[in-house]
Coordinates of N, CA and C in Angstrom, one line a residue:
X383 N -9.0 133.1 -81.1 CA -8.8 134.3 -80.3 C -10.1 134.8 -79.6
X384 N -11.3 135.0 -80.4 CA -12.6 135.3 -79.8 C -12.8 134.8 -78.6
X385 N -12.7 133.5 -78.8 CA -13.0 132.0 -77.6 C -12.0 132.7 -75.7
X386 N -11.0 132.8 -76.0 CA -10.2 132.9 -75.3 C -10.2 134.4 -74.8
X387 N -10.7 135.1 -75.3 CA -10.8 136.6 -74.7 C -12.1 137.1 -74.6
X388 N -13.3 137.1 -75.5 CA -14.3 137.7 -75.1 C -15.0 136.4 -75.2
X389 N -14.9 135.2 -75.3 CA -15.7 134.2 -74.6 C -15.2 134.2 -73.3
X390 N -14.0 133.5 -72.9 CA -14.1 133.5 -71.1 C -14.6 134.9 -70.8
X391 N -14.3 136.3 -70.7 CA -14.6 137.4 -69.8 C -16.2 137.5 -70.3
X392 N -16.5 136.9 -71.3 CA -18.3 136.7 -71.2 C -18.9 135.5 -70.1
X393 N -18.5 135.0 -70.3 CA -18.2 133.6 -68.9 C -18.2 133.6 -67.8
X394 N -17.0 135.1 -67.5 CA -16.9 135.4 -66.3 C -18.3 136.2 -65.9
X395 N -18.6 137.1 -66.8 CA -19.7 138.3 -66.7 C -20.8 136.9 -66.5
X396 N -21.3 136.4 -67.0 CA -22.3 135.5 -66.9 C -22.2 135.1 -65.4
X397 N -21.3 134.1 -65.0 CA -20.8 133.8 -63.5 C -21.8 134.9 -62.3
X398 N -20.7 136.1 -62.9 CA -21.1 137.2 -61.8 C -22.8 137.2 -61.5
X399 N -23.9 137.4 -62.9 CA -25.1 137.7 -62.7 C -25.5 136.7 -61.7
X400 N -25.3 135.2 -61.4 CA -25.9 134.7 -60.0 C -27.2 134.7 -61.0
X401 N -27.2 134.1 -62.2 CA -29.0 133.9 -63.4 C -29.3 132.4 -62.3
X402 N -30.3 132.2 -62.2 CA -30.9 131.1 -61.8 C -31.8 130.6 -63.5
X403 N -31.9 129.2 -63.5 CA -32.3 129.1 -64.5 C -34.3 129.4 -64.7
X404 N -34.2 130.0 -65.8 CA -35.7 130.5 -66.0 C -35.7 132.1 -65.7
X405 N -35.0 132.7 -64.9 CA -34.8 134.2 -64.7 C -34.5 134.7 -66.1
X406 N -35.4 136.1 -66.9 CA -34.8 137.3 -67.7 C -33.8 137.3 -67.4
X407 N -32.6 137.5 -68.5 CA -31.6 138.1 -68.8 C -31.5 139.2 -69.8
X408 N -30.3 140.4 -69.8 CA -30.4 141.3 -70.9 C -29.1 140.7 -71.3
X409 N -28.6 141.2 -72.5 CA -27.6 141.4 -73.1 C -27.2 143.3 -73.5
X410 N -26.4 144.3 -73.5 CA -26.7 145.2 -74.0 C -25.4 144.8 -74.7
X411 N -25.6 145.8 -75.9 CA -24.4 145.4 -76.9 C -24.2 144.2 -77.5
X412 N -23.9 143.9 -78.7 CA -24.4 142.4 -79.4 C -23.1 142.5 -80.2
X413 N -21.9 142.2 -79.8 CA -20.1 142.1 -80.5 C -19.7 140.8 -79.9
X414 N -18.2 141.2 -79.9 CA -17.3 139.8 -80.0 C -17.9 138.9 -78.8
X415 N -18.0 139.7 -77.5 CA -18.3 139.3 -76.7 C -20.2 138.7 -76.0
X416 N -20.5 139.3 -76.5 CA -22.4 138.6 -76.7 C -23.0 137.7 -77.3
X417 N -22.1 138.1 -78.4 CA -22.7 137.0 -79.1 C -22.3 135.4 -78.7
X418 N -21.4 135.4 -77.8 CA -21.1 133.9 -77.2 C -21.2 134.0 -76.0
X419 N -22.1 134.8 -75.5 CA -22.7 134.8 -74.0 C -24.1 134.2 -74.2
X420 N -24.8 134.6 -75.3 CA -26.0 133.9 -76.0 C -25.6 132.4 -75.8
X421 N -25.7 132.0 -76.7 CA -25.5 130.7 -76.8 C -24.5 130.2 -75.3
X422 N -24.3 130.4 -74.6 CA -23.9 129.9 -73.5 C -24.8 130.0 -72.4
X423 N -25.9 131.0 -72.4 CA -27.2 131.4 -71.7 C -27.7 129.9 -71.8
X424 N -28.2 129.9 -73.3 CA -29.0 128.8 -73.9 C -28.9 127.9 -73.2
X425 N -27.4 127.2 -73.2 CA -26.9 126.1 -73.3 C -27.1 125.6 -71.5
X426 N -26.5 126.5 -70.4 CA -26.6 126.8 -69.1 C -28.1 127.1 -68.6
X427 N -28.8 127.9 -68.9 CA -29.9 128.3 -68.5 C -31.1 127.9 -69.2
X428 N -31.6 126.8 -69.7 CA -32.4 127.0 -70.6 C -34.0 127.3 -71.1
X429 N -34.1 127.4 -69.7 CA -35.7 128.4 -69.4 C -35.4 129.8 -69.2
X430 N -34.3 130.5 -69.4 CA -34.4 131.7 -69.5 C -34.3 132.7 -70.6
X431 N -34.7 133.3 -70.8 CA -35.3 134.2 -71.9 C -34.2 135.4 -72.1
X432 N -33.6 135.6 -73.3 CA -32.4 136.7 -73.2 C -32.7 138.2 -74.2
X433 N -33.1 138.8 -73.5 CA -33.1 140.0 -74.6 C -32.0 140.5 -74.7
X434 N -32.1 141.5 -76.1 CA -30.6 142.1 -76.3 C -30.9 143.4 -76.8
X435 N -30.3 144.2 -76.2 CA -30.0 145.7 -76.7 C -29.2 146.3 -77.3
X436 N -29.4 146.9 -78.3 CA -27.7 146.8 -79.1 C -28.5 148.0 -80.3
X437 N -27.1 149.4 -80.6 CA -27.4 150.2 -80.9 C -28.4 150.2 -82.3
X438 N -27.9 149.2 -83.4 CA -27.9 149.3 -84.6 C -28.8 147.4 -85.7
X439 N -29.9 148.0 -86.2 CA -31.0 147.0 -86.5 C -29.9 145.5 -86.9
X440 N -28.8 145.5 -87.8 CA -28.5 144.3 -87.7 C -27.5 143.5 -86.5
X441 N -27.1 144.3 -85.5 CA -27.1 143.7 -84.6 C -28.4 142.8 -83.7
X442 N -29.1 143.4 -84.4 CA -30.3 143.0 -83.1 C -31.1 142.2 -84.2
X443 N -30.7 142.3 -85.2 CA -31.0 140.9 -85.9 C -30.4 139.3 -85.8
X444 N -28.9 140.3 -85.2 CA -28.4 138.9 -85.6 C -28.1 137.9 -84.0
X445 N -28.9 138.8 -82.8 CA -29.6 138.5 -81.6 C -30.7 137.4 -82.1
X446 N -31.4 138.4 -82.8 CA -32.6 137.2 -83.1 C -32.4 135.9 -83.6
X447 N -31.0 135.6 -84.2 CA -30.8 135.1 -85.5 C -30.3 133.6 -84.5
X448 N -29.9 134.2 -83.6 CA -28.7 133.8 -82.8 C -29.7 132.3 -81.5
X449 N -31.0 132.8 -80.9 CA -32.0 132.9 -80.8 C -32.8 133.8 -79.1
X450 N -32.4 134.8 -79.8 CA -32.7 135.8 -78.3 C -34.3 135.7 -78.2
X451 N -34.8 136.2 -77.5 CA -36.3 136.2 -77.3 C -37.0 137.5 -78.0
X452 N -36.0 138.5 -78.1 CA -36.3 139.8 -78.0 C -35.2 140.6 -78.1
X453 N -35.2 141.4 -79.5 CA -34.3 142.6 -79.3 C -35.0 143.6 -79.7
X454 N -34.5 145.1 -79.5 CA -34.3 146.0 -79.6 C -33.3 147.2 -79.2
X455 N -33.6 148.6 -79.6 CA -32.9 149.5 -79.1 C -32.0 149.9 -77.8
X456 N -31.1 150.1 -77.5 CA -30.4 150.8 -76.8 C -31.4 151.3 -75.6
X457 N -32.4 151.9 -75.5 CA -32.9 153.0 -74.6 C -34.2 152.1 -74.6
X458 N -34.7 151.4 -75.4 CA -36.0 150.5 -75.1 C -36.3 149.6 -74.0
X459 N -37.6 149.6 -73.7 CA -37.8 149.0 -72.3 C -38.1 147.0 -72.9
X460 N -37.7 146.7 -72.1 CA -37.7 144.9 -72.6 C -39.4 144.9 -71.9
X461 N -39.8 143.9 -73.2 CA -41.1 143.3 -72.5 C -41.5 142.8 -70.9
X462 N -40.4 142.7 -70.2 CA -40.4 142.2 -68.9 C -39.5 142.8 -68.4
X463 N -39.2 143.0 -67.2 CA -38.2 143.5 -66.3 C -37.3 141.8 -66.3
X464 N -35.9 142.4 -66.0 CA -35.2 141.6 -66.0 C -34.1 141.4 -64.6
X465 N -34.2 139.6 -64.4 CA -33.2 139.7 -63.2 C -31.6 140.2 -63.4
X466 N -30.5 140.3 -64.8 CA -29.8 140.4 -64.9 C -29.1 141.1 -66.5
X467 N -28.5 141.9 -66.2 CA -28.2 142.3 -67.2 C -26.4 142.2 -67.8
X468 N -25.9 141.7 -68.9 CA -24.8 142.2 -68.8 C -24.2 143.4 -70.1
X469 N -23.7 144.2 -69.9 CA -23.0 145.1 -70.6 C -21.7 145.0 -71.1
X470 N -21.7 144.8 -72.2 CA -20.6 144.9 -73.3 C -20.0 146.2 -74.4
X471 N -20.6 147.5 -73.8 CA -20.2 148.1 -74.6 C -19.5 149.5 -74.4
X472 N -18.7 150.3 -74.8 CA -17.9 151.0 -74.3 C -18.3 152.2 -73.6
X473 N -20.3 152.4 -73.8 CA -20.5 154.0 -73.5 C -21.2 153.7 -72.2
X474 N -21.7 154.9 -71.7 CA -22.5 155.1 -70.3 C -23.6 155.0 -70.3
X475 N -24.1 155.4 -71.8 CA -25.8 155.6 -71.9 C -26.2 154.5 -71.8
X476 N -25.9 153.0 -72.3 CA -26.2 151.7 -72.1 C -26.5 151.2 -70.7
X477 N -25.6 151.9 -70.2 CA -25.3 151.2 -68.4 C -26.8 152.1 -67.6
X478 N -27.0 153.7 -68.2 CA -28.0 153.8 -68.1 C -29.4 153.1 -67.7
X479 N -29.3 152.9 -69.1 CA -30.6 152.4 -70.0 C -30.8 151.2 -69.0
X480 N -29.8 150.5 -68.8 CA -30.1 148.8 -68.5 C -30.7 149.0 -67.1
X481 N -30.4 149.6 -66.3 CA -31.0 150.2 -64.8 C -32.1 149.9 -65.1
X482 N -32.9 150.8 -66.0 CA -34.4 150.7 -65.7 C -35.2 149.4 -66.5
X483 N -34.0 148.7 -67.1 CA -34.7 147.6 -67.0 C -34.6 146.3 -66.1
X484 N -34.0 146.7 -64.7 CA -34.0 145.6 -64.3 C -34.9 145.4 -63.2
X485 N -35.2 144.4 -63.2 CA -36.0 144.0 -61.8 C -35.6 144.3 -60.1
X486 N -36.3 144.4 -59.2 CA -35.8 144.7 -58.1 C -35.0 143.4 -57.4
X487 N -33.8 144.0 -56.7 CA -32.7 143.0 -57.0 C -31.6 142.5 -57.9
X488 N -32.4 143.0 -58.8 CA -31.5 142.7 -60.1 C -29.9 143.1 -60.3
X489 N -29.1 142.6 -61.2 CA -27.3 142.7 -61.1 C -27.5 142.9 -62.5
X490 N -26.8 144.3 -62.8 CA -26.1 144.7 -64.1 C -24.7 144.6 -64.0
X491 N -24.2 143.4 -64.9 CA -22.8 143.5 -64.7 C -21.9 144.2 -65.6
X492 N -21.0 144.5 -65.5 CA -20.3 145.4 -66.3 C -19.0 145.3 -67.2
X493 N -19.1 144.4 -68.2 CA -18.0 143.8 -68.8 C -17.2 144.3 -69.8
X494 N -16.5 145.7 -69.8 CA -15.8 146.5 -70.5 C -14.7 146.6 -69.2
X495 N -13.7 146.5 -70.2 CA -12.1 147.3 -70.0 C -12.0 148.7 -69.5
X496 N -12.8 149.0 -70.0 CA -12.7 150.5 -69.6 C -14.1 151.4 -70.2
X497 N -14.9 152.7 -70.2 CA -15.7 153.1 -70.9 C -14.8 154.4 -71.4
X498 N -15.8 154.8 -72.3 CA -15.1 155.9 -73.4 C -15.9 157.1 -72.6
X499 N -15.2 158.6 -72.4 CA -15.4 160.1 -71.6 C -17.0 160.8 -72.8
X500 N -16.6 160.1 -74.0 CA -17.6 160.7 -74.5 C -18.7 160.9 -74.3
X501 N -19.4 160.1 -73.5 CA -20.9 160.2 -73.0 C -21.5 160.0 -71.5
X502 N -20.3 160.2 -70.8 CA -19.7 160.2 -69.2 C -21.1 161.2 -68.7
X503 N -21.5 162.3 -69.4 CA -22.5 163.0 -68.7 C -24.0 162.7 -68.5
X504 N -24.2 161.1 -69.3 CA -25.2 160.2 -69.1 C -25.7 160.2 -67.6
X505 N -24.6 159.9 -66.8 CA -24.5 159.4 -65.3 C -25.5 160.7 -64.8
X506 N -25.2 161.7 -65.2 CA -26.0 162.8 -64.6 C -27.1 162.2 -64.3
X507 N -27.8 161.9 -65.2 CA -29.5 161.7 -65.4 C -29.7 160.3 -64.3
X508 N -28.6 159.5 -63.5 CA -29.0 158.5 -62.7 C -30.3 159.4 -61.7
X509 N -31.2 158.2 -61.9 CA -32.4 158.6 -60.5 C -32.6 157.4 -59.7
X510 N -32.2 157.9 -58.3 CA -32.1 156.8 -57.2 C -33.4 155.9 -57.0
X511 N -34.3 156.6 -57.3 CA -35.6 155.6 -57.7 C -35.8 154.9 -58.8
X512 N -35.4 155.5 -59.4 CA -35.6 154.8 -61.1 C -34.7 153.8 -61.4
X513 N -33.5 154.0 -61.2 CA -32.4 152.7 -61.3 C -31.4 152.4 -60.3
X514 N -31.9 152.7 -59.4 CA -31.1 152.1 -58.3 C -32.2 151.4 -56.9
X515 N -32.8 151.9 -56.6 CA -33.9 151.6 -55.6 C -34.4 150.4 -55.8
X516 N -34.2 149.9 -54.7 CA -35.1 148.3 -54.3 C -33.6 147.2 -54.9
X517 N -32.4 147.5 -54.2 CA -31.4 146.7 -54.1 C -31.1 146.6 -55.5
X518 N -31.0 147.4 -56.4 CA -30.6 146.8 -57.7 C -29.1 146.9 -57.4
X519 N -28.7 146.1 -58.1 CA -26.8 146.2 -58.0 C -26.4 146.1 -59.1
X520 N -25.1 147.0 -59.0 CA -24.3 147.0 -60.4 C -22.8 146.5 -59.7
X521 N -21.9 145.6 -61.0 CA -20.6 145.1 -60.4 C -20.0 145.0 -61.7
X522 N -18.8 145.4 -61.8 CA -17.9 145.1 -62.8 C -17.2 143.9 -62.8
X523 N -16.8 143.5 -64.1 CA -15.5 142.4 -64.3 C -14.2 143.1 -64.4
X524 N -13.5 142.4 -63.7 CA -11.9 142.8 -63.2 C -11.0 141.9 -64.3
X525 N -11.5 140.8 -64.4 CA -10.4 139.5 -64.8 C -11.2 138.5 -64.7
X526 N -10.6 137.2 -65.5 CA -10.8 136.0 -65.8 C -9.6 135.0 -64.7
X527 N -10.2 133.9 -64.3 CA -9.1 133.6 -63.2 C -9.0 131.8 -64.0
X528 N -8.2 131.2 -63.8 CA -7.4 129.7 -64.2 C -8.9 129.0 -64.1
X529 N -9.5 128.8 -63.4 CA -10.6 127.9 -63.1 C -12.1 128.7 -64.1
X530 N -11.9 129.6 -64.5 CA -13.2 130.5 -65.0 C -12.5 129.9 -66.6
X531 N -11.6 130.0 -67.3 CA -11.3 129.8 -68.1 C -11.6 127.6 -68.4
X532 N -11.3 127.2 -67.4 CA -11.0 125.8 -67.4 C -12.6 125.5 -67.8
X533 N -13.6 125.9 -66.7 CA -15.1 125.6 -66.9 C -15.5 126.3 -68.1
X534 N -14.9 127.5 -68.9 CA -15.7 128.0 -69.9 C -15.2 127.1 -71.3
X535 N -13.8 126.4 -71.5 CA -13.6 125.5 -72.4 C -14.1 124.3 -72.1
X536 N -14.3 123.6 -71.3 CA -15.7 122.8 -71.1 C -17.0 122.8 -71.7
X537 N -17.3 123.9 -71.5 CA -18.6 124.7 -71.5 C -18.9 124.5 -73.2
X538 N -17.9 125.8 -73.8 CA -17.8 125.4 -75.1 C -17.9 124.8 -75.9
X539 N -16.9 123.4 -75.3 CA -17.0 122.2 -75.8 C -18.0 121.2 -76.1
X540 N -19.0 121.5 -75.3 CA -20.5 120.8 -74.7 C -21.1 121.3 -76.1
X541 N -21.5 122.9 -76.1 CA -22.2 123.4 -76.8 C -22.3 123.5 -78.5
X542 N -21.0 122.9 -79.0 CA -20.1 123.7 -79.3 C -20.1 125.3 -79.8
X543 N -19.0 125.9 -78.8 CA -19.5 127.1 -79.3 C -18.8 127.7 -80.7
X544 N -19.0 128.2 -81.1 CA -18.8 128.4 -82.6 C -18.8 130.4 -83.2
X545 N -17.7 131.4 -82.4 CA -17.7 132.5 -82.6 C -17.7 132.3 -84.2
X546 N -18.9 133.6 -84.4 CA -18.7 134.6 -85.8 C -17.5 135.6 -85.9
X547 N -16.8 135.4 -86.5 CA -15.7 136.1 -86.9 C -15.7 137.2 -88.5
X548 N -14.9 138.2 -88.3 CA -14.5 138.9 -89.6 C -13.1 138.7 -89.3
X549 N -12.0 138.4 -90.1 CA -10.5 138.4 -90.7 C -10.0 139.6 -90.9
X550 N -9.7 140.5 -90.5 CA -8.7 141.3 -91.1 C -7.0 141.1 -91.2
X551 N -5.9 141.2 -92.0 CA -4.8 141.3 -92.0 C -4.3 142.1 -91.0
X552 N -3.0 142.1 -90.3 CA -2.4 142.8 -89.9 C -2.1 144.5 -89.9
X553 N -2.0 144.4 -91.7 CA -1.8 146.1 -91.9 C -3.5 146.6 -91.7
X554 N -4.5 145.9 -91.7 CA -5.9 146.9 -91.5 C -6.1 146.6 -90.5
X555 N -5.0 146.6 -89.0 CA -5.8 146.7 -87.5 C -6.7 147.9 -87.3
X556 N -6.2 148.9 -87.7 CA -7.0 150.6 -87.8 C -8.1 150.4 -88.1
X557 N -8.4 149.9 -89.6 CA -9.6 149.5 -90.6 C -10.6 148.7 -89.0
X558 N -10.4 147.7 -88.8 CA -10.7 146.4 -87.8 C -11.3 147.6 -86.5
X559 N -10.4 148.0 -86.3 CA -10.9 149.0 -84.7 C -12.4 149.9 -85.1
X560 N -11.2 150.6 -86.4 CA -12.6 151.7 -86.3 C -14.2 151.2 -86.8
X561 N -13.8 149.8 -87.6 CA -15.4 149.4 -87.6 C -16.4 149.4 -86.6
X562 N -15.1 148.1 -85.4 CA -16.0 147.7 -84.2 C -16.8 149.6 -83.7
X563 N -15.9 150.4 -84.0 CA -16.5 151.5 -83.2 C -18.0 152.2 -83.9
X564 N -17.9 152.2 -85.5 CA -18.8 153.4 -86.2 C -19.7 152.2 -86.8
X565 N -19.0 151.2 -87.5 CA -20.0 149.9 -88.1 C -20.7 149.0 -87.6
X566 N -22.0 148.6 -87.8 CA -22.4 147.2 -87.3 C -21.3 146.1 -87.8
X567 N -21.2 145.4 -86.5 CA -20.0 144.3 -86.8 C -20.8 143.0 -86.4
X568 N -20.9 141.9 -86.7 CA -21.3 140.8 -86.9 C -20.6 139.7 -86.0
X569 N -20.4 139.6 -84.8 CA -19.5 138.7 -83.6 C -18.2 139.8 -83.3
X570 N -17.1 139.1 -84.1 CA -15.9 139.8 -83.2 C -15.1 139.9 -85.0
X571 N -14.1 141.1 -84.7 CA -12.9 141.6 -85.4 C -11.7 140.5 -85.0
X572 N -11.1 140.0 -85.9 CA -10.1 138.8 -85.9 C -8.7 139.5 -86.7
X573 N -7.4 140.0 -86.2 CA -6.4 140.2 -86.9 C -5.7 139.0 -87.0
X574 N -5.4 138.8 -88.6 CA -4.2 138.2 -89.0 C -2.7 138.2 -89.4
X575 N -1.8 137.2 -88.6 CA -0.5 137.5 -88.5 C 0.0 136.7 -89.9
X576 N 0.7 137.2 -90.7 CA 1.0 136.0 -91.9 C 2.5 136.3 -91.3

């Protein structure tokens, strides 16, 4: 399940950044979906250096673990400015934060379904110099299309990619959600149908 939903729409997000190999990358958020954008970085890009941003220390351990160049905090500046960033996580402050780390030019892509109202008043604080000036672009993912999926099971297959998973049953989907939301989660939440 991982492979097929937040590996391709990580795939796609990847696609979109236009990384040349050896260019900084960011990662913000380190879940189902990052964690197999990493190792497809690697595998695709392999002079490029991938930091990760992600709210909570063992996420950003398990960036390191994974083999990111560099993690830290949410709001922290990466050792380098970076040509591309992608976003995996449901709030605003991230989308923020990633602005000012990117390079001029640079593409923050936007790989969420939707974002959550809770922290919507982040956007206030955009400053047109600070994270937008000197052509930075931001672009969301819409969808995964027949041929994005075809080349990312390829891709996979090469590397092999190999999602971290947690199992939950059926009756604890609740249990499974509310983690991804309040707990450090380790790859992706997996429900089981018996």
């Amino acid at each position: 399940a991982p492979l097929m939903c937040a590996g391709a729409i990580g795939y796609r997000a990847l696609k979109l950044t236009k990384l040349k190999n050896g260019d900084p990358i960011g990662l913000t958020g380190f879940g189902g979906s990052a964690h197999l954008v990493l190792p497809m970085i690697q595998h695709l890009y392999p002079d490029s250096s991938v930091f990760v941003f992600a709210r909570d220390a063992a996420s950003r351990q398990f960036a390191l673990d994974l083999g990111a160049k560099w993690a830290g905090p949410t709001e922290s500046i990466a050792p380098t400015p970076l040509q591309a960033i992608i976003d995996t996580t449901p709030a605003w402050k991230p989308v923020v934060c990633a602005l000012e780390n990117l390079r001029p030019g640079g593409r923050l892509i936007i790989n969420a379904i939707r974002k959550e109202a809770d922290d919507q008043q982040e956007l206030l604080s955009l400053n047109y110099h600070k994270h937008l000036w000197m052509e930075r672009q931001i672009q969301s993912v819409a969808n995964i299309t027949h041929f994005d999926i075809s080349e990312f099971l390829q891709i996979a297959a090469k590397i092999p990619l190999r999602p971290t998973v947690k199992l939950f049953p059926l009756q604890d989907a609740n249990k499974a959600i509310c983690d991804l939301k309040f707990k450090p989660t380790r790859g992706a939440n997996v429900l089981v149908v018996k």
